[in-house]
Amino acid sequence: MLDSATRLHAPIIRLTSSSPEATTPAPTNHSSQPPKPGEGGISSDSLPAQDTGRCRNCDKIAHLICNGCKGLPAARGRSTTITRYCTPSCQKAHWTTHKEACKAAKTRRFLFRVANLTKGLFYIHQEVTFMWGYIKKIECHGPIIRAVHLDEEKSDERKTLLVPFSTVTDLVHDKKEQEAFLCHLGCNEAVAKFGPLLTGRLKGTLLSIEEITVIPKNLNLEIGLWQKEINNLPVLRKDEIHHTILRLTLTNQEQYAVDLTGAQYGHHEECLPWQDYVSARVERIIEVQPFGATKAWLAEAVLKQHYPHSLVQSLMISFFDELGLCVKFWEAQGGSVEALLALPEEQWLAKRVAFLEAIKTMMKFSREDSIRHGSWCRK
């Protein structure tokens, strides 16, 4: 029997059984419990954690699993956490050891969800503000190279900076490649505008935030504007790739890379443990800057007219502000981003889609309304 002082610091965690014969013990302290059974499900692209099948307290064969951190992201790799106990009493005895790891797993899930939701909002912003020009065709050269041919005449005749994203989706039917076009050359915009949105949701969990510029490696996709052709191969207009991301250090010293625009290189995971990201995607690190440096650089470049067309930046800022208003309107109608981020896995996946669709619908209406009123004219 636990004394009253021990009960305050060692809340019972619900255990789920990995064996059909085992039963799930009833909890005795609801107020401080992690999610109920089934709320910590494993996402479809996660790998199972290394599992010995033994109790973390006494090393006996165990069929009960701590559901507070079951299926949540591990600190390294793409595995998920799993902590076994043979009895509730072993779980109680091990709680002082396990509670920090359990809390860290929940923090990781929250970070991954915030990063994923922020990326979804970034994609909506990029689709609404798409202004490449009208695309005539996209040629595939090998498995990774995409040569984009613009319809120069149609693009020159357009009256507004904005172009329907259907100019891409009519030619590219794979959703992941569509995402690559949405974030192509957009890393600075993502860090400058959506970085604060992301880190604002993570208050209380962050120790430091840095902007890291890297030369990426292991590209699975390359997109470029076609210039000419030599020996039946395209010569694409592109510079040496400098790619800017965020490095987040959590209060527990764990570090993560957040890359909202990795899809342009065929990398679609937006949040990875820092060392895993560096090993898999970084040729070398070019520069480490404090958070906010890219935003300040963009503002200065516009003032000095070093950044292409100040009207473009005005458009981007205007629609970013509109995006924030759409989120606030959604919350005013009874939604809650904080509640969304805290949902059990299956509900989170479904509600996330519904939330992003609602924001996208409002943003498209705002876009069409601005065009009807003659905003963002090219001349």
Short mmCIF file of C-alpha atoms in Angstrom, two decimals:
data_model
loop_
_atom_site.label_atom_id
_atom_site.label_comp_id
_atom_site.label_asym_id
_atom_site.label_seq_id
_atom_site.Cartn_x
_atom_site.Cartn_y
_atom_site.Cartn_z
CA MET A 1 0.00 0.00 0.00
CA LEU A 2 1.45 3.37 -1.01
CA ASP A 3 1.48 6.13 1.57
CA SER A 4 -0.16 9.50 0.77
CA ALA A 5 3.15 11.23 -0.08
CA THR A 6 4.10 8.52 -2.54
CA ARG A 7 0.68 8.68 -4.23
CA LEU A 8 1.22 12.36 -5.01
CA HIS A 9 4.42 11.67 -6.94
CA ALA A 10 3.79 8.25 -8.47
CA PRO A 11 0.47 8.34 -10.35
CA ILE A 12 -0.79 5.02 -11.58
CA ILE A 13 -0.38 4.71 -15.35
CA ARG A 14 -2.87 2.62 -17.21
CA LEU A 15 -1.37 -0.53 -18.58
CA THR A 16 -2.54 -2.26 -21.72
CA SER A 17 -2.07 -5.94 -22.30
CA SER A 18 -0.10 -7.40 -25.17
CA SER A 19 -1.52 -10.82 -24.37
CA PRO A 20 -5.16 -11.86 -24.92
CA GLU A 21 -5.19 -13.67 -21.57
CA ALA A 22 -3.94 -10.71 -19.52
CA THR A 23 -6.27 -8.17 -17.97
CA THR A 24 -5.90 -4.42 -17.75
CA PRO A 25 -5.65 -3.16 -14.14
CA ALA A 26 -8.11 -0.44 -13.19
CA PRO A 27 -6.52 2.94 -12.46
CA THR A 28 -6.91 4.55 -9.04
CA ASN A 29 -5.80 8.13 -9.78
CA HIS A 30 -7.53 9.61 -12.83
CA SER A 31 -6.34 13.19 -12.39
CA SER A 32 -2.66 12.55 -13.18
CA GLN A 33 -2.90 9.72 -15.67
CA PRO A 34 -1.54 9.57 -19.22
CA PRO A 35 -3.95 8.71 -22.05
CA LYS A 36 -6.40 5.85 -21.76
CA PRO A 37 -5.73 2.60 -23.64
CA GLY A 38 -5.71 3.16 -27.38
CA GLU A 39 -4.90 6.87 -27.22
CA GLY A 40 -1.21 6.46 -27.96
CA GLY A 41 -1.46 4.52 -31.22
CA ILE A 42 1.45 3.92 -33.57
CA SER A 43 1.36 5.94 -36.77
CA SER A 44 1.41 4.07 -40.06
CA ASP A 45 4.97 5.10 -40.99
CA SER A 46 6.52 4.29 -37.60
CA LEU A 47 8.69 1.28 -36.91
CA PRO A 48 8.22 -0.86 -33.80
CA ALA A 49 10.54 -0.15 -30.91
CA GLN A 50 13.19 -2.62 -29.85
CA ASP A 51 11.22 -4.77 -27.41
CA THR A 52 12.72 -7.38 -25.10
CA GLY A 53 9.32 -8.49 -23.87
CA ARG A 54 10.50 -8.13 -20.27
CA CYS A 55 9.47 -6.04 -17.30
CA ARG A 56 11.48 -2.84 -16.95
CA ASN A 57 11.50 -3.25 -13.17
CA CYS A 58 12.24 -6.92 -12.46
CA ASP A 59 13.16 -8.33 -15.92
CA LYS A 60 10.46 -11.02 -15.86
CA ILE A 61 8.40 -11.82 -18.97
CA ALA A 62 5.79 -9.05 -19.17
CA HIS A 63 2.52 -8.59 -21.05
CA LEU A 64 1.40 -5.20 -19.69
CA ILE A 65 2.49 -1.99 -21.45
CA CYS A 66 2.61 1.56 -20.11
CA ASN A 67 0.00 3.34 -22.19
CA GLY A 68 1.24 6.76 -21.17
CA CYS A 69 4.03 6.54 -23.75
CA LYS A 70 2.99 3.55 -25.85
CA GLY A 71 3.57 4.19 -29.55
CA LEU A 72 5.05 7.66 -29.05
CA PRO A 73 8.23 8.72 -30.89
CA ALA A 74 11.57 7.49 -29.57
CA ALA A 75 14.51 9.87 -29.12
CA ARG A 76 16.43 8.43 -32.07
CA GLY A 77 15.47 6.79 -35.34
CA ARG A 78 11.92 6.23 -36.52
CA SER A 79 11.03 3.77 -33.77
CA THR A 80 8.37 4.18 -31.11
CA THR A 81 8.52 3.71 -27.35
CA ILE A 82 7.31 0.64 -25.48
CA THR A 83 7.73 0.02 -21.74
CA ARG A 84 6.59 -3.29 -20.27
CA TYR A 85 5.66 -4.35 -16.74
CA CYS A 86 4.63 -7.71 -15.36
CA THR A 87 2.33 -6.25 -12.66
CA PRO A 88 0.95 -2.86 -11.59
CA SER A 89 3.14 -3.04 -8.49
CA CYS A 90 6.26 -3.21 -10.67
CA GLN A 91 5.01 -0.18 -12.59
CA LYS A 92 4.59 1.74 -9.33
CA ALA A 93 8.05 0.75 -8.16
CA HIS A 94 9.61 1.84 -11.46
CA TRP A 95 7.66 5.10 -11.83
CA THR A 96 10.34 7.39 -10.37
CA THR A 97 12.75 6.03 -12.98
CA HIS A 98 10.33 5.95 -15.88
CA LYS A 99 8.37 9.19 -15.43
CA GLU A 100 10.95 11.45 -17.15
CA ALA A 101 11.15 9.16 -20.19
CA CYS A 102 7.34 8.98 -20.29
CA LYS A 103 7.08 12.77 -20.17
CA ALA A 104 9.79 13.15 -22.85
CA ALA A 105 7.89 10.84 -25.22
CA LYS A 106 4.75 12.97 -24.86
CA THR A 107 6.78 16.13 -25.51
CA ARG A 108 8.16 14.55 -28.69
CA ARG A 109 4.66 13.69 -29.89
CA PHE A 110 3.56 17.27 -29.25
CA LEU A 111 6.59 18.63 -31.15
CA PHE A 112 6.00 16.31 -34.11
CA ARG A 113 2.32 17.27 -34.27
CA VAL A 114 3.02 21.01 -34.08
CA ALA A 115 5.62 20.66 -36.86
CA ASN A 116 3.22 18.64 -39.00
CA LEU A 117 0.35 21.10 -38.54
CA THR A 118 2.64 24.05 -39.26
CA LYS A 119 3.80 22.39 -42.47
CA GLY A 120 0.18 21.89 -43.51
CA LEU A 121 -0.53 25.61 -43.00
CA PHE A 122 2.63 26.49 -44.92
CA TYR A 123 1.48 24.37 -47.88
CA ILE A 124 -1.91 26.15 -47.87
CA HIS A 125 -0.17 29.53 -47.88
CA GLN A 126 2.09 28.47 -50.76
CA GLU A 127 -0.82 27.15 -52.84
CA VAL A 128 -2.84 30.33 -52.37
CA THR A 129 0.14 32.56 -53.22
CA PHE A 130 1.44 30.42 -56.11
CA MET A 131 3.00 32.73 -58.71
CA TRP A 132 5.52 30.76 -60.74
CA GLY A 133 3.70 31.46 -63.98
CA TYR A 134 1.71 29.08 -66.17
CA ILE A 135 3.43 25.74 -66.75
CA LYS A 136 3.32 24.22 -70.22
CA LYS A 137 4.87 20.86 -69.40
CA ILE A 138 7.01 19.04 -66.87
CA GLU A 139 9.53 16.54 -68.18
CA CYS A 140 10.85 13.65 -66.10
CA HIS A 141 14.50 12.83 -66.71
CA GLY A 142 15.39 9.78 -64.71
CA PRO A 143 13.81 9.06 -61.33
CA ILE A 144 14.52 12.42 -59.67
CA ILE A 145 14.95 15.27 -62.20
CA ARG A 146 11.92 17.38 -63.17
CA ALA A 147 12.44 20.00 -65.91
CA VAL A 148 9.73 22.67 -65.84
CA HIS A 149 8.78 24.43 -69.11
CA LEU A 150 6.86 27.65 -68.55
CA ASP A 151 4.26 28.93 -70.98
CA GLU A 152 6.05 32.26 -71.42
CA GLU A 153 3.33 33.89 -73.54
CA LYS A 154 0.48 33.00 -71.19
CA SER A 155 2.55 33.92 -68.13
CA ASP A 156 3.44 37.33 -69.57
CA GLU A 157 -0.21 38.07 -70.37
CA ARG A 158 -1.48 37.44 -66.85
CA LYS A 159 -2.81 40.52 -65.07
CA THR A 160 -2.15 39.36 -61.50
CA LEU A 161 0.87 37.90 -59.75
CA LEU A 162 -1.26 34.98 -58.59
CA VAL A 163 -1.52 31.86 -60.74
CA PRO A 164 -3.87 28.90 -60.10
CA PHE A 165 -1.99 25.96 -58.60
CA SER A 166 -3.90 23.80 -61.08
CA THR A 167 -1.11 24.71 -63.51
CA VAL A 168 0.87 22.13 -61.48
CA THR A 169 -1.84 19.68 -60.42
CA ASP A 170 -3.10 19.30 -63.99
CA LEU A 171 0.34 17.94 -64.89
CA VAL A 172 1.49 16.33 -61.63
CA HIS A 173 -0.91 13.87 -60.05
CA ASP A 174 1.31 12.50 -57.28
CA LYS A 175 0.50 14.40 -54.07
CA LYS A 176 4.05 14.24 -52.75
CA GLU A 177 5.41 15.79 -55.94
CA GLN A 178 2.74 18.49 -55.75
CA GLU A 179 4.08 19.28 -52.27
CA ALA A 180 7.57 19.55 -53.75
CA PHE A 181 6.39 22.30 -56.11
CA LEU A 182 4.63 24.08 -53.25
CA CYS A 183 7.79 24.44 -51.20
CA HIS A 184 10.36 24.76 -53.99
CA LEU A 185 12.89 27.49 -53.04
CA GLY A 186 10.66 28.37 -50.09
CA CYS A 187 12.87 27.53 -47.11
CA ASN A 188 13.62 31.16 -46.20
CA GLU A 189 9.94 32.08 -46.28
CA ALA A 190 9.10 29.02 -44.19
CA VAL A 191 11.71 29.80 -41.52
CA ALA A 192 11.00 33.55 -41.43
CA LYS A 193 7.19 33.43 -41.33
CA PHE A 194 6.20 29.98 -40.09
CA GLY A 195 9.11 29.49 -37.70
CA PRO A 196 7.57 31.91 -35.16
CA LEU A 197 4.18 30.22 -35.63
CA LEU A 198 5.75 26.84 -34.83
CA THR A 199 7.86 27.95 -31.86
CA GLY A 200 4.99 29.96 -30.40
CA ARG A 201 3.07 26.70 -29.96
CA LEU A 202 6.08 25.11 -28.25
CA LYS A 203 6.52 27.61 -25.43
CA GLY A 204 7.67 25.91 -22.26
CA THR A 205 9.29 22.98 -24.08
CA LEU A 206 12.19 24.80 -25.82
CA LEU A 207 15.63 25.63 -24.46
CA SER A 208 16.95 27.22 -27.67
CA ILE A 209 16.09 27.79 -31.35
CA GLU A 210 18.67 28.20 -34.14
CA GLU A 211 18.53 28.70 -37.89
CA ILE A 212 20.88 26.35 -39.70
CA THR A 213 21.90 26.72 -43.35
CA VAL A 214 23.12 23.48 -44.92
CA ILE A 215 24.12 21.92 -48.22
CA PRO A 216 21.67 18.99 -48.51
CA LYS A 217 22.57 15.51 -49.71
CA ASN A 218 20.78 12.32 -50.79
CA LEU A 219 18.27 14.25 -52.89
CA ASN A 220 15.34 12.16 -54.08
CA LEU A 221 13.97 14.94 -56.26
CA GLU A 222 15.34 17.96 -58.15
CA ILE A 223 13.11 20.60 -59.73
CA GLY A 224 14.43 23.31 -62.03
CA LEU A 225 13.32 25.62 -64.81
CA TRP A 226 14.33 24.31 -68.22
CA GLN A 227 16.89 26.48 -70.07
CA LYS A 228 18.19 24.35 -72.90
CA GLU A 229 18.96 20.78 -73.83
CA ILE A 230 22.30 19.12 -74.53
CA ASN A 231 22.50 15.50 -75.67
CA ASN A 232 18.79 15.03 -74.91
CA LEU A 233 19.30 16.06 -71.26
CA PRO A 234 17.96 19.27 -69.72
CA VAL A 235 20.19 22.04 -68.47
CA LEU A 236 18.33 23.43 -65.48
CA ARG A 237 18.62 26.92 -64.09
CA LYS A 238 19.69 26.46 -60.49
CA ASP A 239 22.38 27.66 -58.11
CA GLU A 240 24.30 25.73 -55.48
CA ILE A 241 21.69 24.57 -53.02
CA HIS A 242 21.65 26.35 -49.67
CA HIS A 243 18.84 25.07 -47.50
CA THR A 244 17.72 26.70 -44.22
CA ILE A 245 16.05 24.74 -41.41
CA LEU A 246 15.45 25.07 -37.68
CA ARG A 247 17.33 23.27 -34.91
CA LEU A 248 15.27 23.03 -31.72
CA THR A 249 16.79 22.08 -28.38
CA LEU A 250 14.20 20.93 -25.87
CA THR A 251 14.41 21.57 -22.14
CA ASN A 252 15.51 17.94 -21.67
CA GLN A 253 18.48 18.61 -24.04
CA GLU A 254 17.09 16.55 -26.94
CA GLN A 255 17.67 18.22 -30.31
CA TYR A 256 15.47 18.09 -33.41
CA ALA A 257 15.60 19.39 -36.96
CA VAL A 258 12.40 20.95 -38.30
CA ASP A 259 12.42 21.15 -42.10
CA LEU A 260 9.14 22.48 -43.49
CA THR A 261 10.36 22.47 -47.12
CA GLY A 262 12.23 19.16 -47.40
CA ALA A 263 9.62 17.87 -49.87
CA GLN A 264 11.32 19.84 -52.66
CA TYR A 265 14.15 17.31 -52.37
CA GLY A 266 11.85 14.33 -51.89
CA HIS A 267 12.11 14.31 -48.08
CA HIS A 268 8.67 14.49 -46.52
CA GLU A 269 9.34 14.03 -42.80
CA GLU A 270 9.28 17.52 -41.34
CA CYS A 271 10.72 16.68 -37.90
CA LEU A 272 13.63 14.35 -37.11
CA PRO A 273 16.12 13.91 -34.27
CA TRP A 274 19.01 16.25 -35.09
CA GLN A 275 21.74 13.63 -35.52
CA ASP A 276 19.47 11.47 -37.68
CA TYR A 277 18.71 14.47 -39.90
CA VAL A 278 22.39 15.41 -40.26
CA SER A 279 23.41 11.83 -41.07
CA ALA A 280 20.70 11.35 -43.68
CA ARG A 281 20.30 14.77 -45.31
CA VAL A 282 23.25 17.10 -44.66
CA GLU A 283 26.40 17.29 -46.78
CA ARG A 284 27.79 20.09 -44.62
CA ILE A 285 26.64 22.91 -42.37
CA ILE A 286 27.25 26.36 -43.86
CA GLU A 287 26.04 28.70 -41.13
CA VAL A 288 24.41 28.75 -37.69
CA GLN A 289 22.39 31.88 -36.89
CA PRO A 290 20.11 32.98 -34.06
CA PHE A 291 16.38 32.58 -34.51
CA GLY A 292 14.98 35.57 -36.40
CA ALA A 293 18.04 36.18 -38.59
CA THR A 294 16.32 35.05 -41.81
CA LYS A 295 13.28 37.24 -41.12
CA ALA A 296 15.55 40.26 -40.57
CA TRP A 297 17.52 39.46 -43.74
CA LEU A 298 14.36 39.26 -45.85
CA ALA A 299 13.09 42.57 -44.48
CA GLU A 300 16.43 44.27 -45.22
CA ALA A 301 16.64 42.74 -48.69
CA VAL A 302 13.21 44.13 -49.59
CA LEU A 303 14.17 47.60 -48.36
CA LYS A 304 17.36 47.52 -50.43
CA GLN A 305 15.48 46.01 -53.38
CA HIS A 306 17.79 42.99 -53.39
CA TYR A 307 14.83 40.69 -53.02
CA PRO A 308 12.78 40.16 -56.20
CA HIS A 309 9.86 42.55 -56.36
CA SER A 310 8.73 44.13 -53.08
CA LEU A 311 5.11 43.61 -54.22
CA VAL A 312 5.73 39.87 -53.98
CA GLN A 313 6.75 40.22 -50.33
CA SER A 314 3.72 42.42 -49.63
CA LEU A 315 1.50 39.72 -51.13
CA MET A 316 3.15 36.96 -49.06
CA ILE A 317 2.82 38.95 -45.84
CA SER A 318 -0.79 39.89 -46.56
CA PHE A 319 -1.85 36.27 -47.08
CA PHE A 320 0.17 35.12 -44.07
CA ASP A 321 -1.79 37.60 -41.95
CA GLU A 322 -5.00 36.34 -43.57
CA LEU A 323 -4.01 32.78 -42.65
CA GLY A 324 -3.75 33.80 -39.00
CA LEU A 325 -7.21 35.39 -39.18
CA CYS A 326 -8.64 32.20 -40.67
CA VAL A 327 -7.25 30.13 -37.80
CA LYS A 328 -8.72 32.59 -35.28
CA PHE A 329 -12.10 32.46 -37.06
CA TRP A 330 -12.02 28.64 -36.95
CA GLU A 331 -11.33 28.80 -33.21
CA ALA A 332 -14.10 31.39 -32.74
CA GLN A 333 -16.52 28.86 -34.27
CA GLY A 334 -15.75 26.41 -31.47
CA GLY A 335 -12.48 24.86 -32.60
CA SER A 336 -9.28 24.77 -30.56
CA VAL A 337 -5.79 24.18 -31.93
CA GLU A 338 -4.56 23.19 -28.47
CA ALA A 339 -7.34 20.62 -28.13
CA LEU A 340 -6.62 19.35 -31.64
CA LEU A 341 -2.95 18.77 -30.78
CA ALA A 342 -3.92 16.80 -27.65
CA LEU A 343 -6.34 14.35 -29.33
CA PRO A 344 -5.79 10.56 -29.39
CA GLU A 345 -3.94 9.43 -32.51
CA GLU A 346 -6.84 8.34 -34.72
CA GLN A 347 -8.90 11.43 -33.85
CA TRP A 348 -5.86 13.67 -34.37
CA LEU A 349 -5.30 12.32 -37.87
CA ALA A 350 -8.95 12.83 -38.87
CA LYS A 351 -9.44 16.23 -37.20
CA ARG A 352 -6.12 17.53 -38.57
CA VAL A 353 -7.37 16.91 -42.13
CA ALA A 354 -10.70 18.60 -41.39
CA PHE A 355 -8.96 21.61 -39.82
CA LEU A 356 -6.61 22.11 -42.77
CA GLU A 357 -9.45 21.72 -45.27
CA ALA A 358 -11.46 24.39 -43.43
CA ILE A 359 -8.51 26.81 -43.44
CA LYS A 360 -7.79 26.06 -47.10
CA THR A 361 -11.39 26.79 -48.10
CA MET A 362 -11.33 30.15 -46.32
CA MET A 363 -7.96 31.07 -47.83
CA LYS A 364 -9.08 30.23 -51.36
CA PHE A 365 -12.14 32.44 -50.90
CA SER A 366 -9.88 35.27 -49.73
CA ARG A 367 -7.62 34.74 -52.76
CA GLU A 368 -10.48 34.88 -55.26
CA ASP A 369 -11.93 37.92 -53.52
CA SER A 370 -8.61 39.78 -53.79
CA ILE A 371 -8.36 38.95 -57.50
CA ARG A 372 -11.94 40.17 -58.13
CA HIS A 373 -11.02 43.48 -56.51
CA GLY A 374 -7.94 43.87 -58.68
CA SER A 375 -5.36 43.29 -55.97
CA TRP A 376 -1.81 42.18 -56.75
CA CYS A 377 -1.79 43.44 -60.33
CA ARG A 378 1.51 43.01 -62.11
CA LYS A 379 1.56 46.55 -63.49
#
